[in-house]
Tab-separated table of C-alpha atoms and ligand atoms in Angstrom:
chain	number	residue	atom	x	y	z
A	25	MET	CA	22.213	2.169	-3.516
A	26	LYS	CA	19.289	4.582	-3.824
A	27	THR	CA	18.622	6.258	-0.495
A	28	ASN	CA	15.379	7.995	-1.454
A	29	ARG	CA	13.302	4.802	-1.535
A	30	THR	CA	11.251	2.836	0.954
A	31	PHE	CA	9.331	-0.425	0.792
A	32	THR	CA	5.765	-0.921	1.993
A	33	MET	CA	3.128	-3.611	2.251
A	34	ILE	CA	-0.588	-3.120	2.679
A	35	LYS	CA	-1.132	-5.947	5.172
A	36	PRO	CA	-3.858	-8.652	5.025
A	37	ASP	CA	-6.184	-6.805	7.445
A	38	ALA	CA	-6.281	-3.627	5.344
A	39	VAL	CA	-6.692	-5.587	2.103
A	40	ALA	CA	-9.544	-7.661	3.608
A	41	ASN	CA	-11.237	-4.498	4.883
A	42	GLY	CA	-11.220	-2.896	1.428
A	43	HIS	CA	-8.645	-0.179	2.115
A	44	ILE	CA	-6.195	-0.731	-0.777
A	45	GLY	CA	-7.447	2.230	-2.793
A	46	ALA	CA	-7.680	4.651	0.135
A	47	ILE	CA	-4.200	3.769	1.384
A	48	LEU	CA	-2.603	4.128	-2.067
A	49	ASP	CA	-4.381	7.487	-2.352
A	50	HIS	CA	-2.849	8.658	0.958
A	51	ILE	CA	0.574	7.520	-0.199
A	52	THR	CA	0.501	9.243	-3.590
A	53	LYS	CA	-1.095	12.437	-2.180
A	54	ALA	CA	1.794	12.597	0.335
A	55	GLY	CA	4.184	12.886	-2.598
A	56	PHE	CA	5.473	9.330	-2.952
A	57	LYS	CA	6.026	8.020	-6.464
A	58	ILE	CA	5.193	4.335	-6.994
A	59	VAL	CA	8.321	2.612	-8.364
A	60	ALA	CA	6.951	-0.949	-8.161
A	61	LEU	CA	3.548	-2.421	-7.232
A	62	LYS	CA	2.251	-5.992	-6.791
A	63	TYR	CA	-0.893	-7.741	-5.452
A	64	THR	CA	0.327	-11.026	-4.039
A	65	ALA	CA	0.412	-13.187	-0.907
A	66	LEU	CA	3.100	-14.441	1.470
A	67	SER	CA	3.325	-18.143	2.317
A	68	ALA	CA	4.053	-18.825	5.992
A	69	GLN	CA	7.637	-19.600	5.001
A	70	LYS	CA	8.043	-16.324	3.102
A	71	ALA	CA	6.413	-14.313	5.918
A	72	GLY	CA	8.817	-15.963	8.363
A	73	GLU	CA	11.777	-14.987	6.188
A	74	PHE	CA	10.541	-11.422	5.792
A	75	TYR	CA	10.166	-10.934	9.562
A	76	ALA	CA	13.153	-13.131	10.548
A	77	VAL	CA	14.582	-10.220	12.563
A	78	HIS	CA	11.681	-10.759	15.012
A	79	SER	CA	12.074	-14.565	15.267
A	80	GLU	CA	12.989	-14.445	18.976
A	81	ARG	CA	10.002	-12.268	19.907
A	82	GLY	CA	6.916	-13.722	21.599
A	83	PHE	CA	4.628	-12.418	18.844
A	84	TYR	CA	6.608	-13.960	15.941
A	85	ALA	CA	4.421	-17.063	15.332
A	86	ASP	CA	1.236	-14.968	15.423
A	87	LEU	CA	2.817	-12.357	13.151
A	88	VAL	CA	3.817	-14.991	10.584
A	89	SER	CA	0.349	-16.514	10.711
A	90	PHE	CA	-1.307	-13.098	10.314
A	91	MET	CA	0.965	-11.967	7.461
A	92	SER	CA	0.251	-15.170	5.514
A	93	SER	CA	-3.519	-15.096	6.202
A	94	GLY	CA	-4.496	-13.347	2.968
A	95	PRO	CA	-3.301	-11.259	0.048
A	96	ILE	CA	-1.150	-8.176	0.469
A	97	VAL	CA	-0.027	-5.297	-1.727
A	98	ALA	CA	3.746	-4.784	-1.966
A	99	ALA	CA	5.251	-1.536	-3.259
A	100	ILE	CA	8.500	0.372	-3.593
A	101	LEU	CA	8.059	4.122	-3.094
A	102	GLU	CA	10.306	7.051	-3.959
A	103	LYS	CA	10.524	10.489	-2.358
A	104	ASP	CA	13.203	12.656	-0.758
A	105	ASN	CA	13.691	11.447	2.821
A	106	ALA	CA	11.490	8.433	2.003
A	107	ILE	CA	12.181	6.249	5.061
A	108	ALA	CA	11.466	8.886	7.711
A	109	ASP	CA	8.640	10.600	5.823
A	110	PHE	CA	6.851	7.299	5.222
A	111	ARG	CA	7.102	6.278	8.875
A	112	THR	CA	5.602	9.650	9.801
A	113	LEU	CA	2.790	9.053	7.289
A	114	ILE	CA	1.932	5.600	8.696
A	115	GLY	CA	2.218	6.470	12.414
A	116	ALA	CA	3.197	4.376	15.454
A	117	THR	CA	3.257	0.547	15.373
A	118	ASP	CA	0.376	0.483	17.869
A	119	PRO	CA	-2.527	2.253	16.124
A	120	SER	CA	-3.937	3.427	19.462
A	121	LYS	CA	-0.745	5.503	19.771
A	122	ALA	CA	-0.596	6.610	16.125
A	123	ASP	CA	-1.086	10.336	15.463
A	124	LYS	CA	-4.457	11.444	14.108
A	125	GLY	CA	-4.679	11.260	10.328
A	126	THR	CA	-1.866	8.722	9.949
A	127	ILE	CA	-2.571	5.576	7.934
A	128	ARG	CA	-2.496	3.335	11.010
A	129	ASN	CA	-4.736	5.758	12.924
A	130	LEU	CA	-7.254	5.690	10.091
A	131	PHE	CA	-7.138	2.048	8.969
A	132	ALA	CA	-5.540	-0.207	11.633
A	133	LYS	CA	-7.253	-2.106	14.430
A	134	SER	CA	-4.465	-3.604	16.573
A	135	ILE	CA	-0.703	-3.631	17.155
A	136	GLU	CA	-0.461	-6.782	15.033
A	137	ALA	CA	-3.061	-6.055	12.348
A	138	ASN	CA	-1.697	-2.574	11.765
A	139	ALA	CA	-2.586	-2.049	8.080
A	140	VAL	CA	0.841	-1.266	6.619
A	141	HIS	CA	4.544	-2.015	6.797
A	142	GLY	CA	7.258	0.604	6.337
A	143	SER	CA	11.002	-0.044	6.059
A	144	ASP	CA	13.133	1.205	8.957
A	145	SER	CA	16.378	1.970	7.049
A	146	ASP	CA	17.768	2.498	3.553
A	147	GLU	CA	19.531	-0.848	3.763
A	148	ASN	CA	16.356	-2.736	4.727
A	149	ALA	CA	14.320	-0.897	2.073
A	150	GLU	CA	16.677	-2.265	-0.569
A	151	ILE	CA	16.609	-5.812	0.890
A	152	GLU	CA	12.803	-5.827	1.289
A	153	GLY	CA	12.163	-4.358	-2.175
A	154	SER	CA	14.373	-7.006	-3.758
A	155	PHE	CA	12.506	-9.700	-1.764
A	156	PHE	CA	9.409	-8.948	-3.887
A	157	PHE	CA	10.589	-7.312	-7.120
A	158	SER	CA	13.098	-7.999	-9.881
A	159	ALA	CA	14.918	-5.169	-11.651
A	160	PHE	CA	12.425	-5.498	-14.542
A	161	GLU	CA	9.540	-4.626	-12.193
A	162	LYS	CA	10.970	-1.336	-10.850
A	163	PHE	CA	10.192	1.845	-12.825
B	4	ATP	P1	6.608	-2.863	10.305
B	4	ATP	O1	8.000	-3.442	10.377
B	4	ATP	O2	5.548	-3.884	9.933
B	4	ATP	O3	6.544	-1.618	9.479
B	4	ATP	P2	7.060	-1.510	12.760
B	4	ATP	O4	8.421	-1.238	12.213
B	4	ATP	O5	6.219	-0.334	13.157
B	4	ATP	O6	6.207	-2.383	11.771
B	4	ATP	P3	8.186	-3.682	14.275
B	4	ATP	O7	8.705	-3.507	15.635
B	4	ATP	O8	9.154	-3.798	13.133
B	4	ATP	O9	7.157	-2.490	14.010
B	4	ATP	O10	7.226	-4.943	14.276
B	4	ATP	C1	6.882	-5.616	13.064
B	4	ATP	C2	5.425	-5.999	13.111
B	4	ATP	O11	5.250	-6.981	14.123
B	4	ATP	C3	4.460	-4.866	13.510
B	4	ATP	O12	4.097	-4.041	12.448
B	4	ATP	C4	3.291	-5.659	14.016
B	4	ATP	O13	2.520	-6.180	12.925
B	4	ATP	C5	3.971	-6.799	14.733
B	4	ATP	N1	4.190	-6.492	16.150
B	4	ATP	C6	5.122	-5.655	16.678
B	4	ATP	N2	5.035	-5.603	18.018
B	4	ATP	C7	4.023	-6.444	18.348
B	4	ATP	C8	3.433	-6.861	19.573
B	4	ATP	N3	3.858	-6.398	20.752
B	4	ATP	N4	2.398	-7.748	19.523
B	4	ATP	C9	1.951	-8.233	18.345
B	4	ATP	N5	2.475	-7.904	17.139
B	4	ATP	C10	3.488	-7.022	17.141
B	5	MG	MG1	9.663	-2.740	11.437
């Protein structure tokens, strides 16, 4: 398993607000190589599967509804120390607590509509990347 990869989504809020280009620019300028990229959408069922780990949380139904509310951009990214470096680049889950200059500080509006997803481990990066991409779509 590659350990220098992470998986990200540009979430429906950031897509709807026209931030795809600016966010991809931040990502590539921070040294991440794009391994796979897709403009797509999650059905409620697929969003529920993706965030199944949160199914017992009070915000789960709202999260599933939000994540299936419009198109998203999915991507696999490569860089040394990808998981930790990407989470530093995006900032805290709650954008009001995200460091200045982070993607969530710049582009997110709320703890739910927080502009981007970032994998939390090598294992989940592999699972989440394979959720969206076949081997033929990774370069
Ligand atoms: P992500 O997994 O999307 O990168 P994260 O790892 O920073 O985010 P998690 O704890 O995994 O945060 O939560 C997953 C997502 O669920 C968050 O990004 C956010 O969209 C939503 N979420 C988390 N906590 C809350 C909350 N208290 N209220 C509403 N939505 C929440
Ligand atoms: Mg998470």
